[in-house]
């Protein structure tokens, strides 16, 4: 596709459940990022992939959060035992690499009830 | 913790007015400053990536300046239109070079017809 694609666009889940959020980056982009935006704040960095490897996962809040990018293209953000505080917009972004424009998807709106 | 501040938090202007807002960021370890426009239900749109002190960039009626020594950037909109209504986000890349961005909380602009 022309842009970064994220699915689902909206997800409502019960506290304690497992959730997967998918990101399909712009074709050819080797760098992929996940950010999270909570209400009233700017997006916060979660994790950066260069190719298949997580080059920087310092933003993941705890071990309930995990992300993979097995073939260097599509990425999945996985959240275990969801909590109400995980409710946020999860944004995926991609770029050609360092120093290039970073393009964002529309986000996955997660609500934990 | 990096501190990226945007002001004002929100702004209401009339169609045709020119407006500007500020992003302040750490003056050390600077790599790049990104500006985004984020309309509701859409993906954040990249406006500018600024890397050089004194740089000025322009895109239509929108322009931005950068002062890395004192740690601030201004975004200007000339002749605001209702379609300019959005949240404007700045994001600081503090020397990682790979796009680990620290975002401000955004300026919400509303342009009234």
mmCIF file with all atom_site columns, C-alpha atoms in Angstrom:
data_model
loop_
_atom_site.group_PDB
_atom_site.id
_atom_site.type_symbol
_atom_site.label_atom_id
_atom_site.label_alt_id
_atom_site.label_comp_id
_atom_site.label_asym_id
_atom_site.label_entity_id
_atom_site.label_seq_id
_atom_site.pdbx_PDB_ins_code
_atom_site.Cartn_x
_atom_site.Cartn_y
_atom_site.Cartn_z
_atom_site.occupancy
_atom_site.B_iso_or_equiv
_atom_site.pdbx_formal_charge
_atom_site.auth_seq_id
_atom_site.auth_comp_id
_atom_site.auth_asym_id
_atom_site.auth_atom_id
_atom_site.pdbx_PDB_model_num
ATOM 1   C CA . UNK A 1 1   ? 0.000   0.000   0.000  1.00 0.00 ? 1   UNK A CA 1
ATOM 2   C CA . UNK A 1 2   ? 0.922   3.637   -0.227 1.00 0.00 ? 2   UNK A CA 1
ATOM 3   C CA . UNK A 1 3   ? 1.138   4.260   3.507  1.00 0.00 ? 3   UNK A CA 1
ATOM 4   C CA . UNK A 1 4   ? 1.642   2.539   6.833  1.00 0.00 ? 4   UNK A CA 1
ATOM 5   C CA . UNK A 1 5   ? -1.306  0.261   7.502  1.00 0.00 ? 5   UNK A CA 1
ATOM 6   C CA . UNK A 1 6   ? -2.455  -0.721  10.992 1.00 0.00 ? 6   UNK A CA 1
ATOM 7   C CA . UNK A 1 7   ? -5.076  -3.223  12.084 1.00 0.00 ? 7   UNK A CA 1
ATOM 8   C CA . UNK A 1 8   ? -7.379  -3.260  13.892 1.00 0.00 ? 8   UNK A CA 1
ATOM 9   C CA . UNK A 1 9   ? -8.259  0.413   13.844 1.00 0.00 ? 9   UNK A CA 1
ATOM 10  C CA . UNK A 1 10  ? -10.264 -0.036  17.048 1.00 0.00 ? 10  UNK A CA 1
ATOM 11  C CA . UNK A 1 11  ? -10.133 -2.763  19.676 1.00 0.00 ? 11  UNK A CA 1
ATOM 12  C CA . UNK A 1 12  ? -12.140 -3.083  22.866 1.00 0.00 ? 12  UNK A CA 1
ATOM 13  C CA . UNK A 1 13  ? -10.985 -5.852  25.165 1.00 0.00 ? 13  UNK A CA 1
ATOM 14  C CA . UNK A 1 14  ? -11.572 -6.981  28.717 1.00 0.00 ? 14  UNK A CA 1
ATOM 15  C CA . UNK A 1 15  ? -8.995  -6.542  31.429 1.00 0.00 ? 15  UNK A CA 1
ATOM 16  C CA . UNK A 1 16  ? -6.701  -9.545  31.547 1.00 0.00 ? 16  UNK A CA 1
ATOM 17  C CA . UNK A 1 17  ? -7.092  -10.519 27.911 1.00 0.00 ? 17  UNK A CA 1
ATOM 18  C CA . UNK A 1 18  ? -4.348  -10.851 25.290 1.00 0.00 ? 18  UNK A CA 1
ATOM 19  C CA . UNK A 1 19  ? -4.193  -8.422  22.353 1.00 0.00 ? 19  UNK A CA 1
ATOM 20  C CA . UNK A 1 20  ? -2.247  -8.308  19.098 1.00 0.00 ? 20  UNK A CA 1
ATOM 21  C CA . UNK A 1 21  ? -1.861  -5.166  16.992 1.00 0.00 ? 21  UNK A CA 1
ATOM 22  C CA . UNK A 1 22  ? -0.514  -5.436  13.466 1.00 0.00 ? 22  UNK A CA 1
ATOM 23  C CA . UNK A 1 23  ? 1.524   -3.006  11.396 1.00 0.00 ? 23  UNK A CA 1
ATOM 24  C CA . UNK A 1 24  ? 2.306   -3.196  7.688  1.00 0.00 ? 24  UNK A CA 1
ATOM 25  C CA . UNK A 1 25  ? 5.003   -0.594  6.893  1.00 0.00 ? 25  UNK A CA 1
ATOM 26  C CA . UNK A 1 26  ? 5.654   1.208   3.638  1.00 0.00 ? 26  UNK A CA 1
ATOM 27  C CA . UNK A 1 27  ? 7.261   -1.193  1.177  1.00 0.00 ? 27  UNK A CA 1
ATOM 28  C CA . UNK A 1 28  ? 11.049  -1.003  1.299  1.00 0.00 ? 28  UNK A CA 1
ATOM 29  C CA . UNK A 1 29  ? 11.236  0.731   4.670  1.00 0.00 ? 29  UNK A CA 1
ATOM 30  C CA . UNK A 1 30  ? 13.753  -1.064  6.852  1.00 0.00 ? 30  UNK A CA 1
ATOM 31  C CA . UNK A 1 31  ? 13.112  0.971   9.993  1.00 0.00 ? 31  UNK A CA 1
ATOM 32  C CA . UNK A 1 32  ? 9.890   0.365   11.936 1.00 0.00 ? 32  UNK A CA 1
ATOM 33  C CA . UNK A 1 33  ? 8.719   1.995   15.171 1.00 0.00 ? 33  UNK A CA 1
ATOM 34  C CA . UNK A 1 34  ? 5.918   1.584   17.669 1.00 0.00 ? 34  UNK A CA 1
ATOM 35  C CA . UNK A 1 35  ? 4.712   4.562   19.703 1.00 0.00 ? 35  UNK A CA 1
ATOM 36  C CA . UNK A 1 36  ? 1.857   4.919   22.179 1.00 0.00 ? 36  UNK A CA 1
ATOM 37  C CA . UNK A 1 37  ? -0.226  7.982   22.828 1.00 0.00 ? 37  UNK A CA 1
ATOM 38  C CA . UNK A 1 38  ? -2.267  8.292   25.990 1.00 0.00 ? 38  UNK A CA 1
ATOM 39  C CA . UNK A 1 39  ? -4.950  10.938  26.436 1.00 0.00 ? 39  UNK A CA 1
ATOM 40  C CA . UNK A 1 40  ? -3.560  14.454  26.698 1.00 0.00 ? 40  UNK A CA 1
ATOM 41  C CA . UNK A 1 41  ? 0.019   13.482  25.951 1.00 0.00 ? 41  UNK A CA 1
ATOM 42  C CA . UNK A 1 42  ? 2.276   13.297  22.931 1.00 0.00 ? 42  UNK A CA 1
ATOM 43  C CA . UNK A 1 43  ? 3.209   9.901   21.482 1.00 0.00 ? 43  UNK A CA 1
ATOM 44  C CA . UNK A 1 44  ? 5.795   7.946   23.501 1.00 0.00 ? 44  UNK A CA 1
ATOM 45  C CA . UNK A 1 45  ? 8.431   5.680   21.985 1.00 0.00 ? 45  UNK A CA 1
ATOM 46  C CA . UNK A 1 46  ? 8.055   1.957   22.598 1.00 0.00 ? 46  UNK A CA 1
ATOM 47  C CA . UNK A 1 47  ? 10.374  0.040   20.268 1.00 0.00 ? 47  UNK A CA 1
ATOM 48  C CA . UNK A 1 48  ? 12.485  0.382   17.113 1.00 0.00 ? 48  UNK A CA 1
ATOM 49  C CA . UNK A 1 49  ? 13.248  -2.344  14.579 1.00 0.00 ? 49  UNK A CA 1
ATOM 50  C CA . UNK A 1 50  ? 15.977  -2.198  11.986 1.00 0.00 ? 50  UNK A CA 1
ATOM 51  C CA . UNK A 1 51  ? 15.201  -5.104  9.709  1.00 0.00 ? 51  UNK A CA 1
ATOM 52  C CA . UNK A 1 52  ? 14.119  -8.097  11.761 1.00 0.00 ? 52  UNK A CA 1
ATOM 53  C CA . UNK A 1 53  ? 15.862  -7.164  14.985 1.00 0.00 ? 53  UNK A CA 1
ATOM 54  C CA . UNK A 1 54  ? 14.663  -4.939  17.806 1.00 0.00 ? 54  UNK A CA 1
ATOM 55  C CA . UNK A 1 55  ? 17.492  -2.402  17.934 1.00 0.00 ? 55  UNK A CA 1
ATOM 56  C CA . UNK A 1 56  ? 15.969  -0.450  20.818 1.00 0.00 ? 56  UNK A CA 1
ATOM 57  C CA . UNK A 1 57  ? 13.152  -1.746  23.035 1.00 0.00 ? 57  UNK A CA 1
ATOM 58  C CA . UNK A 1 58  ? 13.830  0.633   25.907 1.00 0.00 ? 58  UNK A CA 1
ATOM 59  C CA . UNK A 1 59  ? 10.356  2.174   25.708 1.00 0.00 ? 59  UNK A CA 1
ATOM 60  C CA . UNK A 1 60  ? 8.374   -0.996  26.365 1.00 0.00 ? 60  UNK A CA 1
ATOM 61  C CA . UNK A 1 61  ? 6.735   -0.328  29.754 1.00 0.00 ? 61  UNK A CA 1
ATOM 62  C CA . UNK A 1 62  ? 7.024   -3.845  31.184 1.00 0.00 ? 62  UNK A CA 1
ATOM 63  C CA . UNK A 1 63  ? 7.296   -7.505  30.250 1.00 0.00 ? 63  UNK A CA 1
ATOM 64  C CA . UNK A 1 64  ? 3.621   -7.730  29.294 1.00 0.00 ? 64  UNK A CA 1
ATOM 65  C CA . UNK A 1 65  ? 4.557   -5.919  26.091 1.00 0.00 ? 65  UNK A CA 1
ATOM 66  C CA . UNK A 1 66  ? 6.401   -7.670  23.275 1.00 0.00 ? 66  UNK A CA 1
ATOM 67  C CA . UNK A 1 67  ? 6.865   -6.967  19.568 1.00 0.00 ? 67  UNK A CA 1
ATOM 68  C CA . UNK A 1 68  ? 8.136   -9.018  16.654 1.00 0.00 ? 68  UNK A CA 1
ATOM 69  C CA . UNK A 1 69  ? 9.057   -8.450  13.033 1.00 0.00 ? 69  UNK A CA 1
ATOM 70  C CA . UNK A 1 70  ? 10.057  -11.923 11.845 1.00 0.00 ? 70  UNK A CA 1
ATOM 71  C CA . UNK A 1 71  ? 10.563  -11.234 8.141  1.00 0.00 ? 71  UNK A CA 1
ATOM 72  C CA . UNK A 1 72  ? 11.628  -7.616  8.306  1.00 0.00 ? 72  UNK A CA 1
ATOM 73  C CA . UNK A 1 73  ? 8.330   -6.252  7.056  1.00 0.00 ? 73  UNK A CA 1
ATOM 74  C CA . UNK A 1 74  ? 5.077   -6.699  9.025  1.00 0.00 ? 74  UNK A CA 1
ATOM 75  C CA . UNK A 1 75  ? 5.311   -6.215  12.776 1.00 0.00 ? 75  UNK A CA 1
ATOM 76  C CA . UNK A 1 76  ? 3.016   -7.333  15.585 1.00 0.00 ? 76  UNK A CA 1
ATOM 77  C CA . UNK A 1 77  ? 2.796   -5.679  18.987 1.00 0.00 ? 77  UNK A CA 1
ATOM 78  C CA . UNK A 1 78  ? 1.590   -8.144  21.610 1.00 0.00 ? 78  UNK A CA 1
ATOM 79  C CA . UNK A 1 79  ? 0.134   -7.178  24.972 1.00 0.00 ? 79  UNK A CA 1
ATOM 80  C CA . UNK A 1 80  ? -0.504  -9.843  27.595 1.00 0.00 ? 80  UNK A CA 1
ATOM 81  C CA . UNK A 1 81  ? -2.848  -9.572  30.607 1.00 0.00 ? 81  UNK A CA 1
ATOM 82  C CA . UNK A 1 82  ? -4.111  -6.184  29.501 1.00 0.00 ? 82  UNK A CA 1
ATOM 83  C CA . UNK A 1 83  ? -4.781  -3.523  32.121 1.00 0.00 ? 83  UNK A CA 1
ATOM 84  C CA . UNK A 1 84  ? -7.034  -0.471  31.953 1.00 0.00 ? 84  UNK A CA 1
ATOM 85  C CA . UNK A 1 85  ? -3.928  1.720   31.886 1.00 0.00 ? 85  UNK A CA 1
ATOM 86  C CA . UNK A 1 86  ? -2.952  0.166   28.548 1.00 0.00 ? 86  UNK A CA 1
ATOM 87  C CA . UNK A 1 87  ? -5.835  2.023   26.888 1.00 0.00 ? 87  UNK A CA 1
ATOM 88  C CA . UNK A 1 88  ? -4.245  4.311   24.312 1.00 0.00 ? 88  UNK A CA 1
ATOM 89  C CA . UNK A 1 89  ? -3.634  4.852   20.617 1.00 0.00 ? 89  UNK A CA 1
ATOM 90  C CA . UNK A 1 90  ? -0.842  2.591   19.412 1.00 0.00 ? 90  UNK A CA 1
ATOM 91  C CA . UNK A 1 91  ? 0.960   4.167   16.457 1.00 0.00 ? 91  UNK A CA 1
ATOM 92  C CA . UNK A 1 92  ? 3.239   2.366   14.046 1.00 0.00 ? 92  UNK A CA 1
ATOM 93  C CA . UNK A 1 93  ? 5.699   4.232   11.828 1.00 0.00 ? 93  UNK A CA 1
ATOM 94  C CA . UNK A 1 94  ? 8.335   3.390   9.247  1.00 0.00 ? 94  UNK A CA 1
ATOM 95  C CA . UNK A 1 95  ? 11.195  5.051   7.414  1.00 0.00 ? 95  UNK A CA 1
ATOM 96  C CA . UNK A 1 96  ? 14.019  4.325   5.013  1.00 0.00 ? 96  UNK A CA 1
ATOM 97  C CA . UNK A 1 97  ? 16.433  4.577   7.899  1.00 0.00 ? 97  UNK A CA 1
ATOM 98  C CA . UNK A 1 98  ? 18.354  7.113   9.978  1.00 0.00 ? 98  UNK A CA 1
ATOM 99  C CA . UNK A 1 99  ? 17.847  10.727  9.040  1.00 0.00 ? 99  UNK A CA 1
ATOM 100 C CA . UNK A 1 100 ? 14.813  10.116  6.847  1.00 0.00 ? 100 UNK A CA 1
ATOM 101 C CA . UNK A 1 101 ? 11.215  11.217  7.260  1.00 0.00 ? 101 UNK A CA 1
ATOM 102 C CA . UNK A 1 102 ? 9.236   8.937   9.553  1.00 0.00 ? 102 UNK A CA 1
ATOM 103 C CA . UNK A 1 103 ? 5.750   8.076   8.287  1.00 0.00 ? 103 UNK A CA 1
ATOM 104 C CA . UNK A 1 104 ? 2.984   7.115   10.689 1.00 0.00 ? 104 UNK A CA 1
ATOM 105 C CA . UNK A 1 105 ? -0.090  4.946   10.349 1.00 0.00 ? 105 UNK A CA 1
ATOM 106 C CA . UNK A 1 106 ? -3.534  5.967   11.573 1.00 0.00 ? 106 UNK A CA 1
ATOM 107 C CA . UNK A 1 107 ? -3.089  4.061   14.799 1.00 0.00 ? 107 UNK A CA 1
ATOM 108 C CA . UNK A 1 108 ? -4.900  1.282   16.628 1.00 0.00 ? 108 UNK A CA 1
ATOM 109 C CA . UNK A 1 109 ? -7.226  2.625   19.333 1.00 0.00 ? 109 UNK A CA 1
ATOM 110 C CA . UNK A 1 110 ? -7.147  0.159   22.228 1.00 0.00 ? 110 UNK A CA 1
ATOM 111 C CA . UNK A 1 111 ? -9.692  0.346   25.032 1.00 0.00 ? 111 UNK A CA 1
ATOM 112 C CA . UNK A 1 112 ? -9.389  -2.023  27.975 1.00 0.00 ? 112 UNK A CA 1
ATOM 113 C CA . UNK A 1 113 ? -12.603 -2.293  30.018 1.00 0.00 ? 113 UNK A CA 1
ATOM 114 C CA . UNK B 2 1   ? 14.150  12.227  30.771 1.00 0.00 ? 1   UNK B CA 1
ATOM 115 C CA . UNK B 2 2   ? 14.086  14.602  27.806 1.00 0.00 ? 2   UNK B CA 1
ATOM 116 C CA . UNK B 2 3   ? 11.787  17.591  28.112 1.00 0.00 ? 3   UNK B CA 1
ATOM 117 C CA . UNK B 2 4   ? 10.027  18.745  24.939 1.00 0.00 ? 4   UNK B CA 1
ATOM 118 C CA . UNK B 2 5   ? 7.488   21.491  25.515 1.00 0.00 ? 5   UNK B CA 1
ATOM 119 C CA . UNK B 2 6   ? 4.994   23.049  23.138 1.00 0.00 ? 6   UNK B CA 1
ATOM 120 C CA . UNK B 2 7   ? 3.082   26.252  23.604 1.00 0.00 ? 7   UNK B CA 1
ATOM 121 C CA . UNK B 2 8   ? 0.366   27.229  23.588 1.00 0.00 ? 8   UNK B CA 1
ATOM 122 C CA . UNK B 2 9   ? -1.547  24.059  24.421 1.00 0.00 ? 9   UNK B CA 1
ATOM 123 C CA . UNK B 2 10  ? -4.462  25.229  22.271 1.00 0.00 ? 10  UNK B CA 1
ATOM 124 C CA . UNK B 2 11  ? -5.196  28.120  19.983 1.00 0.00 ? 11  UNK B CA 1
ATOM 125 C CA . UNK B 2 12  ? -8.339  29.499  18.376 1.00 0.00 ? 12  UNK B CA 1
ATOM 126 C CA . UNK B 2 13  ? -7.964  31.850  15.412 1.00 0.00 ? 13  UNK B CA 1
ATOM 127 C CA . UNK B 2 14  ? -10.186 33.292  12.714 1.00 0.00 ? 14  UNK B CA 1
ATOM 128 C CA . UNK B 2 15  ? -9.868  32.308  9.075  1.00 0.00 ? 15  UNK B CA 1
ATOM 129 C CA . UNK B 2 16  ? -7.232  34.487  7.432  1.00 0.00 ? 16  UNK B CA 1
ATOM 130 C CA . UNK B 2 17  ? -5.238  35.112  10.608 1.00 0.00 ? 17  UNK B CA 1
ATOM 131 C CA . UNK B 2 18  ? -1.577  34.211  10.715 1.00 0.00 ? 18  UNK B CA 1
ATOM 132 C CA . UNK B 2 19  ? -0.410  32.260  13.711 1.00 0.00 ? 19  UNK B CA 1
ATOM 133 C CA . UNK B 2 20  ? 2.647   30.668  15.225 1.00 0.00 ? 20  UNK B CA 1
ATOM 134 C CA . UNK B 2 21  ? 3.555   28.267  17.985 1.00 0.00 ? 21  UNK B CA 1
ATOM 135 C CA . UNK B 2 22  ? 6.661   27.160  19.783 1.00 0.00 ? 22  UNK B CA 1
ATOM 136 C CA . UNK B 2 23  ? 8.528   23.947  20.480 1.00 0.00 ? 23  UNK B CA 1
ATOM 137 C CA . UNK B 2 24  ? 11.348  23.965  23.030 1.00 0.00 ? 24  UNK B CA 1
ATOM 138 C CA . UNK B 2 25  ? 13.777  21.083  23.402 1.00 0.00 ? 25  UNK B CA 1
ATOM 139 C CA . UNK B 2 26  ? 17.157  20.261  24.991 1.00 0.00 ? 26  UNK B CA 1
ATOM 140 C CA . UNK B 2 27  ? 20.017  22.131  23.333 1.00 0.00 ? 27  UNK B CA 1
ATOM 141 C CA . UNK B 2 28  ? 22.460  19.266  23.825 1.00 0.00 ? 28  UNK B CA 1
ATOM 142 C CA . UNK B 2 29  ? 22.765  16.055  21.794 1.00 0.00 ? 29  UNK B CA 1
ATOM 143 C CA . UNK B 2 30  ? 20.639  17.469  19.006 1.00 0.00 ? 30  UNK B CA 1
ATOM 144 C CA . UNK B 2 31  ? 20.185  15.364  15.874 1.00 0.00 ? 31  UNK B CA 1
ATOM 145 C CA . UNK B 2 32  ? 16.872  16.453  14.323 1.00 0.00 ? 32  UNK B CA 1
ATOM 146 C CA . UNK B 2 33  ? 13.566  18.166  15.021 1.00 0.00 ? 33  UNK B CA 1
ATOM 147 C CA . UNK B 2 34  ? 10.407  16.861  13.341 1.00 0.00 ? 34  UNK B CA 1
ATOM 148 C CA . UNK B 2 35  ? 7.068   18.654  12.907 1.00 0.00 ? 35  UNK B CA 1
ATOM 149 C CA . UNK B 2 36  ? 3.829   16.749  12.320 1.00 0.00 ? 36  UNK B CA 1
ATOM 150 C CA . UNK B 2 37  ? 0.214   17.730  11.703 1.00 0.00 ? 37  UNK B CA 1
ATOM 151 C CA . UNK B 2 38  ? -2.351  15.296  13.116 1.00 0.00 ? 38  UNK B CA 1
ATOM 152 C CA . UNK B 2 39  ? -5.981  15.578  12.092 1.00 0.00 ? 39  UNK B CA 1
ATOM 153 C CA . UNK B 2 40  ? -8.633  13.563  13.883 1.00 0.00 ? 40  UNK B CA 1
ATOM 154 C CA . UNK B 2 41  ? -9.066  10.013  12.518 1.00 0.00 ? 41  UNK B CA 1
ATOM 155 C CA . UNK B 2 42  ? -6.042  10.371  10.244 1.00 0.00 ? 42  UNK B CA 1
ATOM 156 C CA . UNK B 2 43  ? -2.372  9.506   10.540 1.00 0.00 ? 43  UNK B CA 1
ATOM 157 C CA . UNK B 2 44  ? 0.125   12.141  11.685 1.00 0.00 ? 44  UNK B CA 1
ATOM 158 C CA . UNK B 2 45  ? 1.408   13.892  8.572  1.00 0.00 ? 45  UNK B CA 1
ATOM 159 C CA . UNK B 2 46  ? 5.094   14.740  8.389  1.00 0.00 ? 46  UNK B CA 1
ATOM 160 C CA . UNK B 2 47  ? 5.621   18.461  7.744  1.00 0.00 ? 47  UNK B CA 1
ATOM 161 C CA . UNK B 2 48  ? 9.335   19.053  8.237  1.00 0.00 ? 48  UNK B CA 1
ATOM 162 C CA . UNK B 2 49  ? 12.534  17.356  9.352  1.00 0.00 ? 49  UNK B CA 1
ATOM 163 C CA . UNK B 2 50  ? 15.011  20.006  10.480 1.00 0.00 ? 50  UNK B CA 1
ATOM 164 C CA . UNK B 2 51  ? 18.641  19.301  11.212 1.00 0.00 ? 51  UNK B CA 1
ATOM 165 C CA . UNK B 2 52  ? 20.689  22.490  10.782 1.00 0.00 ? 52  UNK B CA 1
ATOM 166 C CA . UNK B 2 53  ? 20.837  25.417  13.189 1.00 0.00 ? 53  UNK B CA 1
ATOM 167 C CA . UNK B 2 54  ? 19.267  28.452  11.517 1.00 0.00 ? 54  UNK B CA 1
ATOM 168 C CA . UNK B 2 55  ? 17.388  26.283  9.042  1.00 0.00 ? 55  UNK B CA 1
ATOM 169 C CA . UNK B 2 56  ? 14.099  27.563  7.708  1.00 0.00 ? 56  UNK B CA 1
ATOM 170 C CA . UNK B 2 57  ? 11.710  25.295  5.810  1.00 0.00 ? 57  UNK B CA 1
ATOM 171 C CA . UNK B 2 58  ? 8.506   26.104  3.959  1.00 0.00 ? 58  UNK B CA 1
ATOM 172 C CA . UNK B 2 59  ? 5.582   24.059  2.651  1.00 0.00 ? 59  UNK B CA 1
ATOM 173 C CA . UNK B 2 60  ? 2.837   26.170  1.138  1.00 0.00 ? 60  UNK B CA 1
ATOM 174 C CA . UNK B 2 61  ? 1.533   28.525  3.827  1.00 0.00 ? 61  UNK B CA 1
ATOM 175 C CA . UNK B 2 62  ? 3.412   26.733  6.601  1.00 0.00 ? 62  UNK B CA 1
ATOM 176 C CA . UNK B 2 63  ? 7.003   27.455  7.545  1.00 0.00 ? 63  UNK B CA 1
ATOM 177 C CA . UNK B 2 64  ? 9.320   26.557  10.400 1.00 0.00 ? 64  UNK B CA 1
ATOM 178 C CA . UNK B 2 65  ? 12.552  27.864  11.874 1.00 0.00 ? 65  UNK B CA 1
ATOM 179 C CA . UNK B 2 66  ? 15.134  26.149  14.052 1.00 0.00 ? 66  UNK B CA 1
ATOM 180 C CA . UNK B 2 67  ? 17.547  27.380  16.728 1.00 0.00 ? 67  UNK B CA 1
ATOM 181 C CA . UNK B 2 68  ? 19.520  24.444  18.108 1.00 0.00 ? 68  UNK B CA 1
ATOM 182 C CA . UNK B 2 69  ? 21.796  26.567  20.302 1.00 0.00 ? 69  UNK B CA 1
ATOM 183 C CA . UNK B 2 70  ? 18.927  27.877  22.403 1.00 0.00 ? 70  UNK B CA 1
ATOM 184 C CA . UNK B 2 71  ? 16.688  24.858  21.861 1.00 0.00 ? 71  UNK B CA 1
ATOM 185 C CA . UNK B 2 72  ? 13.569  26.110  20.130 1.00 0.00 ? 72  UNK B CA 1
ATOM 186 C CA . UNK B 2 73  ? 11.653  25.886  16.865 1.00 0.00 ? 73  UNK B CA 1
ATOM 187 C CA . UNK B 2 74  ? 8.769   28.008  15.627 1.00 0.00 ? 74  UNK B CA 1
ATOM 188 C CA . UNK B 2 75  ? 5.999   26.873  13.297 1.00 0.00 ? 75  UNK B CA 1
ATOM 189 C CA . UNK B 2 76  ? 4.183   29.602  11.358 1.00 0.00 ? 76  UNK B CA 1
ATOM 190 C CA . UNK B 2 77  ? 0.935   29.383  9.430  1.00 0.00 ? 77  UNK B CA 1
ATOM 191 C CA . UNK B 2 78  ? 0.126   32.286  7.137  1.00 0.00 ? 78  UNK B CA 1
ATOM 192 C CA . UNK B 2 79  ? -3.514  33.044  6.339  1.00 0.00 ? 79  UNK B CA 1
ATOM 193 C CA . UNK B 2 80  ? -5.021  30.183  8.377  1.00 0.00 ? 80  UNK B CA 1
ATOM 194 C CA . UNK B 2 81  ? -7.824  28.174  6.800  1.00 0.00 ? 81  UNK B CA 1
ATOM 195 C CA . UNK B 2 82  ? -10.386 25.913  8.517  1.00 0.00 ? 82  UNK B CA 1
ATOM 196 C CA . UNK B 2 83  ? -8.640  22.878  7.010  1.00 0.00 ? 83  UNK B CA 1
ATOM 197 C CA . UNK B 2 84  ? -5.510  23.812  8.990  1.00 0.00 ? 84  UNK B CA 1
ATOM 198 C CA . UNK B 2 85  ? -7.377  22.817  12.151 1.00 0.00 ? 85  UNK B CA 1
ATOM 199 C CA . UNK B 2 86  ? -5.382  19.960  13.683 1.00 0.00 ? 86  UNK B CA 1
ATOM 200 C CA . UNK B 2 87  ? -2.942  19.084  16.433 1.00 0.00 ? 87  UNK B CA 1
ATOM 201 C CA . UNK B 2 88  ? 0.600   20.154  15.606 1.00 0.00 ? 88  UNK B CA 1
ATOM 202 C CA . UNK B 2 89  ? 3.294   18.007  17.178 1.00 0.00 ? 89  UNK B CA 1
ATOM 203 C CA . UNK B 2 90  ? 7.005   18.565  17.372 1.00 0.00 ? 90  UNK B CA 1
ATOM 204 C CA . UNK B 2 91  ? 9.383   15.684  18.057 1.00 0.00 ? 91  UNK B CA 1
ATOM 205 C CA . UNK B 2 92  ? 13.033  15.797  19.114 1.00 0.00 ? 92  UNK B CA 1
ATOM 206 C CA . UNK B 2 93  ? 15.631  13.245  18.031 1.00 0.00 ? 93  UNK B CA 1
ATOM 207 C CA . UNK B 2 94  ? 18.298  13.546  20.723 1.00 0.00 ? 94  UNK B CA 1
ATOM 208 C CA . UNK B 2 95  ? 21.296  12.101  18.986 1.00 0.00 ? 95  UNK B CA 1
ATOM 209 C CA . UNK B 2 96  ? 20.098  8.578   18.347 1.00 0.00 ? 96  UNK B CA 1
ATOM 210 C CA . UNK B 2 97  ? 19.862  9.337   14.623 1.00 0.00 ? 97  UNK B CA 1
ATOM 211 C CA . UNK B 2 98  ? 17.511  6.429   14.064 1.00 0.00 ? 98  UNK B CA 1
ATOM 212 C CA . UNK B 2 99  ? 14.276  8.163   14.898 1.00 0.00 ? 99  UNK B CA 1
ATOM 213 C CA . UNK B 2 100 ? 13.746  7.587   18.590 1.00 0.00 ? 100 UNK B CA 1
ATOM 214 C CA . UNK B 2 101 ? 11.575  10.663  18.929 1.00 0.00 ? 101 UNK B CA 1
ATOM 215 C CA . UNK B 2 102 ? 10.508  12.482  22.058 1.00 0.00 ? 102 UNK B CA 1
ATOM 216 C CA . UNK B 2 103 ? 7.263   14.295  21.321 1.00 0.00 ? 103 UNK B CA 1
ATOM 217 C CA . UNK B 2 104 ? 5.814   17.430  22.826 1.00 0.00 ? 104 UNK B CA 1
ATOM 218 C CA . UNK B 2 105 ? 2.216   17.303  23.984 1.00 0.00 ? 105 UNK B CA 1
ATOM 219 C CA . UNK B 2 106 ? 1.057   19.179  20.889 1.00 0.00 ? 106 UNK B CA 1
ATOM 220 C CA . UNK B 2 107 ? -0.695  22.439  20.068 1.00 0.00 ? 107 UNK B CA 1
ATOM 221 C CA . UNK B 2 108 ? -4.366  22.086  19.132 1.00 0.00 ? 108 UNK B CA 1
ATOM 222 C CA . UNK B 2 109 ? -5.224  24.654  16.467 1.00 0.00 ? 109 UNK B CA 1
ATOM 223 C CA . UNK B 2 110 ? -8.823  25.512  15.641 1.00 0.00 ? 110 UNK B CA 1
ATOM 224 C CA . UNK B 2 111 ? -9.471  27.882  12.737 1.00 0.00 ? 111 UNK B CA 1
ATOM 225 C CA . UNK B 2 112 ? -12.971 29.381  12.747 1.00 0.00 ? 112 UNK B CA 1
ATOM 226 C CA . UNK B 2 113 ? -14.583 30.324  9.419  1.00 0.00 ? 113 UNK B CA 1
#
